[in-house]
Short mmCIF file of C-alpha atoms in Angstrom, two decimals:
data_model
loop_
_atom_site.label_atom_id
_atom_site.label_comp_id
_atom_site.label_asym_id
_atom_site.label_seq_id
_atom_site.Cartn_x
_atom_site.Cartn_y
_atom_site.Cartn_z
CA UNK F 292 51.13 133.70 47.48
CA UNK F 293 49.36 130.86 49.28
CA UNK F 294 48.33 127.60 49.13
CA UNK F 295 46.40 126.21 47.09
CA UNK F 296 44.97 122.25 48.28
CA UNK F 297 44.15 121.93 44.63
CA UNK F 298 47.08 122.78 42.84
CA UNK F 299 48.59 120.81 44.84
CA UNK F 300 46.62 117.72 44.78
CA UNK F 301 46.85 117.78 41.41
CA UNK F 302 50.80 117.52 41.33
CA UNK F 303 51.05 115.46 43.31
CA UNK F 304 48.96 112.96 41.92
CA UNK F 305 50.38 113.82 38.39
CA UNK F 306 54.37 113.31 39.92
CA UNK F 307 53.09 110.21 41.13
CA UNK F 308 51.36 109.34 37.05
CA UNK F 309 54.66 110.39 36.17
CA UNK F 310 56.47 107.39 38.05
CA UNK F 311 53.98 105.00 37.52
CA UNK F 312 54.58 105.56 33.50
CA UNK F 313 58.57 106.40 33.54
CA UNK F 314 57.95 110.04 32.15
CA UNK F 315 60.35 112.60 32.54
CA UNK F 316 59.21 115.03 35.28
CA UNK F 317 61.88 117.35 33.92
CA UNK F 318 61.06 117.65 30.05
CA UNK F 319 57.84 115.89 29.43
CA UNK F 320 55.03 118.66 29.08
CA UNK F 321 52.96 117.01 26.89
CA UNK F 322 52.40 114.11 29.79
CA UNK F 323 52.05 116.88 32.11
CA UNK F 324 49.33 118.45 29.56
CA UNK F 325 47.26 115.05 29.12
CA UNK F 326 47.90 114.57 32.73
CA UNK F 327 46.49 118.19 34.30
CA UNK F 328 43.25 117.40 31.46
CA UNK F 329 42.30 114.00 33.03
CA UNK F 330 42.80 115.38 36.85
CA UNK F 331 40.31 117.92 35.62
CA UNK F 332 38.14 115.82 34.34
CA UNK F 333 38.03 113.19 37.13
CA UNK F 334 40.60 113.65 39.98
CA UNK F 335 39.68 110.10 40.78
CA UNK F 336 41.04 108.81 37.30
CA UNK F 337 44.54 109.25 38.56
CA UNK F 338 44.48 108.28 42.28
CA UNK F 339 45.88 104.90 42.48
CA UNK F 340 46.99 104.42 45.81
CA UNK F 341 45.52 104.82 49.85
CA UNK F 342 48.42 108.16 49.41
CA UNK F 343 46.90 109.32 46.59
CA UNK F 344 43.05 108.65 48.40
CA UNK F 345 44.68 110.54 51.92
CA UNK F 346 45.64 114.14 49.71
CA UNK F 347 42.71 114.38 47.54
CA UNK F 348 40.12 114.23 50.67
CA UNK F 349 42.24 116.88 52.30
CA UNK F 350 41.69 119.25 49.22
CA UNK F 351 37.99 118.79 49.52
CA UNK F 352 38.06 118.68 52.65
CA UNK F 353 40.06 122.37 52.08
CA UNK F 354 37.39 123.07 49.70
CA UNK F 355 34.13 122.65 52.82
CA UNK F 356 35.70 124.52 55.26
CA UNK F 357 37.70 126.90 54.08
CA UNK F 358 36.23 128.09 51.43
CA UNK F 359 32.55 127.47 51.93
CA UNK F 360 31.11 127.36 55.11
CA UNK F 361 32.79 130.58 55.96
CA UNK F 362 30.20 132.21 52.99
CA UNK F 363 27.64 129.28 53.94
CA UNK F 364 24.14 131.05 54.24
CA UNK F 365 22.97 129.80 57.88
CA UNK F 366 25.19 128.57 60.26
CA UNK F 367 23.24 125.41 60.04
CA UNK F 368 24.42 125.09 56.43
CA UNK F 369 27.48 126.22 57.77
CA UNK F 370 27.86 123.22 60.40
CA UNK F 371 26.88 120.21 57.81
CA UNK F 372 30.16 121.82 55.74
CA UNK F 373 31.76 121.54 58.57
CA UNK F 374 30.54 117.84 59.52
CA UNK F 375 31.45 116.57 56.13
CA UNK F 376 34.76 118.15 55.99
CA UNK F 377 35.68 115.91 59.83
CA UNK F 378 34.89 113.12 58.12
CA UNK F 379 36.58 113.85 54.88
CA UNK F 380 39.38 114.04 57.35
CA UNK F 381 38.73 111.11 59.67
CA UNK F 382 39.08 109.18 56.25
CA UNK F 383 42.45 110.62 55.40
CA UNK F 384 43.66 109.86 58.54
CA UNK F 385 42.95 105.68 58.41
CA UNK F 386 44.21 106.21 55.29
CA UNK F 387 47.94 107.61 55.61
CA UNK F 388 48.36 108.01 59.40
CA UNK F 389 51.21 109.85 58.37
CA UNK F 390 49.13 112.28 56.45
CA UNK F 391 50.18 115.47 59.13
CA UNK F 392 47.90 117.91 56.56
CA UNK F 393 45.05 115.83 58.10
CA UNK F 394 46.08 115.01 61.33
CA UNK F 395 46.60 118.78 62.21
CA UNK F 396 43.30 120.06 60.40
CA UNK F 397 41.50 117.44 62.59
CA UNK F 398 42.94 118.21 65.70
CA UNK F 399 41.66 122.97 64.75
CA UNK F 400 38.69 121.03 64.31
CA UNK F 401 37.81 119.37 67.47
CA UNK F 402 40.38 121.33 69.62
CA UNK F 403 38.21 123.05 72.66
CA UNK F 404 40.93 125.87 72.85
CA UNK F 405 43.51 128.05 71.22
CA UNK F 406 45.81 126.91 74.12
CA UNK F 407 45.06 123.01 73.90
CA UNK F 408 45.43 123.40 69.78
CA UNK F 409 48.50 124.76 70.83
CA UNK F 410 49.99 122.44 72.51
CA UNK F 411 49.11 119.49 70.92
CA UNK F 412 51.30 121.13 68.06
CA UNK F 413 53.96 121.64 69.87
CA UNK F 414 53.96 117.96 71.05
CA UNK F 415 53.85 116.46 67.84
CA UNK F 416 56.14 118.06 65.93
CA UNK F 417 59.04 116.11 66.29
CA UNK F 418 57.34 113.38 64.61
CA UNK F 419 56.72 115.97 61.37
CA UNK F 420 60.07 116.52 61.43
CA UNK F 421 61.07 113.08 61.54
CA UNK F 422 58.73 112.08 59.27
CA UNK F 423 60.34 115.02 56.92
CA UNK F 424 64.03 113.94 57.88
CA UNK F 425 63.11 110.54 56.98
CA UNK F 426 61.27 111.71 53.78
CA UNK F 427 64.49 113.39 52.42
CA UNK F 428 67.17 110.96 53.26
CA UNK F 429 65.10 108.14 51.51
CA UNK F 430 64.17 109.61 48.20
CA UNK F 431 66.39 107.19 46.18
CA UNK F 432 65.05 108.20 42.73
CA UNK F 433 63.67 111.12 40.66
CA UNK F 434 60.50 110.92 41.40
CA UNK F 435 60.88 110.59 45.46
CA UNK F 436 63.82 113.59 44.65
CA UNK F 437 61.85 115.44 43.14
CA UNK F 438 58.18 115.44 46.34
CA UNK F 439 60.91 115.45 48.75
CA UNK F 440 62.36 118.97 47.60
CA UNK F 441 59.02 120.98 47.19
CA UNK F 442 55.27 118.92 47.62
CA UNK F 443 56.74 116.43 50.00
CA UNK F 444 58.38 119.73 52.71
CA UNK F 445 54.79 121.54 52.98
CA UNK F 446 52.58 119.77 55.78
CA UNK F 447 56.36 120.72 57.76
CA UNK F 448 55.49 124.26 56.90
CA UNK F 449 52.30 124.82 57.21
CA UNK F 450 52.48 123.00 60.90
CA UNK F 451 54.87 125.13 61.64
CA UNK F 452 53.29 128.22 60.23
CA UNK F 453 49.78 127.46 62.32
CA UNK F 454 51.82 127.19 65.47
CA UNK F 455 52.67 130.66 65.39
CA UNK F 456 49.69 131.53 64.16
CA UNK F 457 47.89 130.05 67.20
CA UNK F 458 50.92 131.38 69.52
CA UNK F 459 50.11 135.24 68.07
CA UNK F 460 46.16 134.24 68.72
CA UNK F 461 46.58 133.29 72.49
CA UNK F 462 48.88 136.00 73.20
CA UNK F 463 52.17 134.60 73.19
CA UNK F 464 54.14 136.79 71.19
CA UNK F 465 57.63 135.82 71.33
CA UNK F 466 56.97 132.36 70.55
CA UNK F 467 55.27 133.09 67.94
CA UNK F 468 58.04 134.65 66.46
CA UNK F 469 60.16 132.38 67.27
CA UNK F 470 57.83 129.58 65.43
CA UNK F 471 57.45 131.71 62.40
CA UNK F 472 60.69 132.66 61.87
CA UNK F 473 61.52 128.70 62.75
CA UNK F 474 58.76 128.52 59.87
CA UNK F 475 60.45 130.57 57.43
CA UNK F 476 64.32 129.22 57.49
CA UNK F 477 61.80 126.19 56.78
CA UNK F 478 60.38 127.73 53.37
CA UNK F 479 63.04 131.09 52.87
CA UNK F 480 60.03 131.52 50.40
CA UNK F 481 57.49 130.86 52.84
CA UNK F 482 54.07 129.96 50.87
CA UNK F 483 52.56 129.73 54.51
CA UNK F 484 52.98 133.33 55.18
CA UNK F 485 54.11 132.95 58.57
CA UNK F 486 56.49 136.25 57.59
CA UNK F 487 53.16 138.12 58.62
CA UNK F 488 52.50 136.44 61.52
CA UNK F 489 55.99 137.58 62.95
CA UNK F 490 55.37 141.14 61.45
CA UNK F 491 52.15 141.29 63.85
CA UNK F 492 53.78 140.30 66.69
CA UNK F 493 57.01 142.30 66.52
CA UNK F 494 54.31 144.89 66.44
CA UNK F 495 53.17 143.52 69.50
CA UNK F 496 56.40 143.55 70.83
CA UNK F 497 55.80 147.21 70.45
CA UNK F 498 59.91 146.24 68.99
CA UNK F 499 61.92 149.65 67.32
CA UNK F 500 60.89 150.28 63.89
CA UNK F 501 64.14 149.10 62.73
CA UNK F 502 63.87 146.41 63.37
CA UNK F 503 61.20 145.63 61.21
CA UNK F 504 63.10 146.59 58.61
CA UNK F 505 65.81 143.67 60.27
CA UNK F 506 63.20 141.09 60.16
CA UNK F 507 62.12 142.21 56.44
CA UNK F 508 65.85 141.83 55.31
CA UNK F 509 66.13 139.17 56.56
CA UNK F 510 63.86 137.14 54.94
CA UNK F 511 64.23 138.58 51.92
CA UNK F 512 63.25 136.13 49.89
CA UNK F 513 59.91 136.01 51.25
CA UNK F 514 59.11 139.97 50.54
CA UNK F 515 60.43 139.44 46.96
CA UNK F 516 58.22 140.63 44.36
CA UNK F 517 55.47 139.76 46.71
CA UNK F 518 53.71 143.11 47.95
CA UNK F 519 51.76 145.42 46.30
CA UNK F 520 51.73 148.91 47.52
CA UNK F 521 53.21 151.64 45.36
CA UNK F 522 54.28 154.18 48.34
CA UNK F 523 58.18 153.47 50.38
CA UNK F 524 60.07 151.28 50.18
CA UNK F 525 60.98 148.63 53.64
CA UNK F 526 63.82 146.60 53.93
CA UNK F 527 64.80 146.87 50.29
CA UNK F 528 61.49 145.77 49.52
CA UNK F 529 57.97 146.96 48.47
CA UNK F 530 55.84 146.66 51.89
CA UNK F 531 52.76 145.06 52.29
CA UNK F 532 49.41 145.63 54.70
CA UNK F 533 50.58 143.46 57.16
CA UNK F 534 53.73 145.99 56.78
CA UNK F 535 52.07 148.91 57.00
CA UNK F 536 49.76 148.29 59.18
CA UNK F 537 52.36 147.41 62.09
CA UNK F 538 54.42 149.99 61.04
CA UNK F 539 51.00 152.20 61.91
CA UNK F 540 50.01 150.40 64.93
CA UNK F 541 53.84 151.59 66.33
CA UNK F 542 53.70 154.79 64.95
CA UNK F 543 49.76 155.27 66.70
CA UNK F 544 50.68 153.64 69.78
CA UNK F 545 53.91 156.50 70.29
CA UNK F 546 51.63 159.24 69.16
CA UNK F 547 53.38 160.29 65.85
CA UNK F 548 49.73 160.54 64.63
CA UNK F 549 51.54 162.20 61.78
CA UNK F 550 53.57 159.28 60.72
CA UNK F 551 50.56 156.64 61.29
CA UNK F 552 48.60 159.29 59.07
CA UNK F 553 51.07 158.70 55.98
CA UNK F 554 51.14 155.53 56.68
CA UNK F 555 47.82 154.49 56.64
CA UNK F 556 47.50 156.86 53.13
CA UNK F 557 50.29 154.59 51.37
CA UNK F 558 47.69 151.52 52.68
CA UNK F 559 44.64 153.33 51.03
CA UNK F 560 47.16 153.70 48.00
CA UNK F 561 47.70 149.53 47.68
CA UNK F 562 44.51 148.71 47.76
CA UNK F 563 41.28 149.62 44.74
CA UNK F 564 39.02 150.12 47.42
CA UNK F 565 40.26 149.56 50.65
CA UNK F 566 37.84 152.59 52.44
CA UNK F 567 35.22 149.95 53.63
CA UNK F 568 37.42 147.26 54.73
CA UNK F 569 39.61 150.15 56.97
CA UNK F 570 36.05 150.95 58.59
CA UNK F 571 34.12 147.36 58.99
CA UNK F 572 37.74 145.89 59.63
CA UNK F 573 35.70 142.33 60.21
CA UNK F 574 37.28 139.40 61.12
CA UNK F 575 37.36 136.12 58.93
CA UNK F 576 37.56 133.00 60.05
CA UNK F 577 41.79 131.66 59.78
CA UNK F 578 41.96 128.59 57.37
CA UNK F 579 42.18 125.05 58.78
CA UNK F 580 44.56 124.24 55.46
CA UNK F 581 46.36 127.41 55.96
CA UNK F 582 46.00 130.71 54.63
CA UNK F 583 43.21 130.86 52.99
CA UNK F 584 44.71 131.53 48.56
CA UNK F 585 43.64 135.42 47.89
CA UNK F 586 44.81 137.43 44.88
CA UNK F 587 47.81 138.93 46.06
CA UNK F 588 47.13 143.29 46.18
CA UNK F 589 43.06 142.64 46.02
CA UNK F 590 40.41 144.29 48.34
CA UNK F 591 40.12 140.60 49.40
CA UNK F 592 43.82 140.66 51.06
CA UNK F 593 43.14 143.91 52.65
CA UNK F 594 40.10 142.20 54.39
CA UNK F 595 42.52 138.86 55.14
CA UNK F 596 45.42 140.94 56.54
CA UNK F 597 42.71 143.48 58.71
CA UNK F 598 41.43 139.82 60.89
CA UNK F 599 44.74 138.85 60.79
CA UNK F 600 46.25 142.21 62.52
CA UNK F 601 43.00 141.35 64.94
CA UNK F 602 45.50 142.17 67.88
CA UNK F 603 47.14 144.85 67.12
CA UNK F 604 43.54 146.95 66.41
CA UNK F 605 42.19 146.50 69.63
CA UNK F 606 44.54 147.18 71.56
CA UNK F 607 43.11 149.73 73.49
CA UNK F 608 39.82 147.92 72.81
CA UNK F 609 37.54 148.95 76.34
CA UNK F 610 39.30 151.26 78.23
CA UNK F 611 37.22 154.61 78.73
CA UNK F 612 40.71 157.52 78.01
CA UNK F 613 42.01 155.48 75.52
CA UNK F 614 39.56 154.89 71.92
CA UNK F 615 41.47 151.98 70.13
CA UNK F 616 43.41 151.61 67.57
CA UNK F 617 40.52 149.78 65.11
CA UNK F 618 38.67 152.99 66.11
CA UNK F 619 41.13 155.26 65.16
CA UNK F 620 41.15 153.90 61.98
CA UNK F 621 37.90 153.43 61.28
CA UNK F 622 36.80 157.00 62.28
CA UNK F 623 39.99 159.11 60.38
CA UNK F 624 38.74 161.64 57.49
CA UNK F 625 40.53 159.25 55.31
CA UNK F 626 38.31 155.93 55.20
CA UNK F 627 35.20 158.40 55.86
CA UNK F 628 36.81 160.33 52.95
CA UNK F 629 36.82 157.42 50.51
CA UNK F 630 33.72 155.49 51.85
CA UNK F 631 31.04 155.25 48.67
CA UNK F 632 26.96 156.18 48.76
CA UNK F 633 26.79 152.03 48.75
CA UNK F 634 29.52 151.29 51.44
CA UNK F 635 27.87 152.95 54.09
CA UNK F 636 24.48 151.24 52.59
CA UNK F 637 26.10 148.04 53.36
CA UNK F 638 28.11 149.54 57.03
CA UNK F 639 24.81 150.53 57.76
CA UNK F 640 23.06 146.93 56.60
CA UNK F 641 25.91 145.30 59.05
CA UNK F 642 25.91 147.22 61.95
CA UNK F 643 22.33 146.60 61.93
CA UNK F 644 22.71 142.78 63.14
CA UNK F 645 25.06 144.00 66.09
CA UNK F 646 28.91 144.68 66.21
CA UNK F 647 30.75 144.77 63.47
CA UNK F 648 35.16 143.21 63.71
CA UNK F 649 37.64 144.92 64.91
CA UNK F 650 35.79 148.49 64.31
CA UNK F 651 32.85 148.31 66.90
#
């Protein structure tokens, strides 16, 4: 599960329309259906305030930066899409300076380093939290209360999740885990996927397997019915790709190759066509808005998990006497046997263009 910016934009605009027209947000299904259709045909018909327009621009910027630019046919076109997204975000901030999604996304696109972005996120977190507290305490009617209960909290959740993710990338694993825990405390259902960052941080900290189980058990609500693995259980729930990769990494580093192989087999059974992803281990750009939205249990989810697990996969990379975990995975018999002729043709094409993913 992840945040869908278009759906969120639609929900915000529908709730605002219900408040203007006095519709009951708990029972007027017909109004919601009409407003949803209006949004589908032309969102502008539902935009009435600067705050409405500001978040709509965030949704537009996300479409460009997170879902179109990474797949642009050329670097020049990707840069053009990022530039347009940045223009949208600048306008969003001008319309609503307290639009923390826009502020964070703009800072992300302009940051010169992970450390600089981390400093910005930590420095401004108190303001984000103060605004959320004010929003909750000042909610004076059912519409404001409904907004404060869910949609109004999401910018804070994304802020914490982004901070945890950047700390992981920067190698500050204990801090990454700490902010992932804060994000999970703020939203136990964890739409932002902070649990995955926390799991990877635990892997880098080389904790015992029991600590992984305690983490999942402590945050059981986030894992409830979300994972797609058909093998085994961890902390009362089926493990997801991030959990399996982390456990596999710990087993590999402990030289328990039988256990690591069993976990690799479990991971491969969880996805319909995993071999190419496990071989290539392509690094996917981080979402600017939040973790990109992929179908749970899909091969795209595995690609995303492998990309985020790069700090684990590259363990041992570059040492002459120890192959990296990434190469162990890519060259494992289970992966090699599962590669189809089509996979091998694609791999040859990608490798012909230079180094690939975590495995090379």
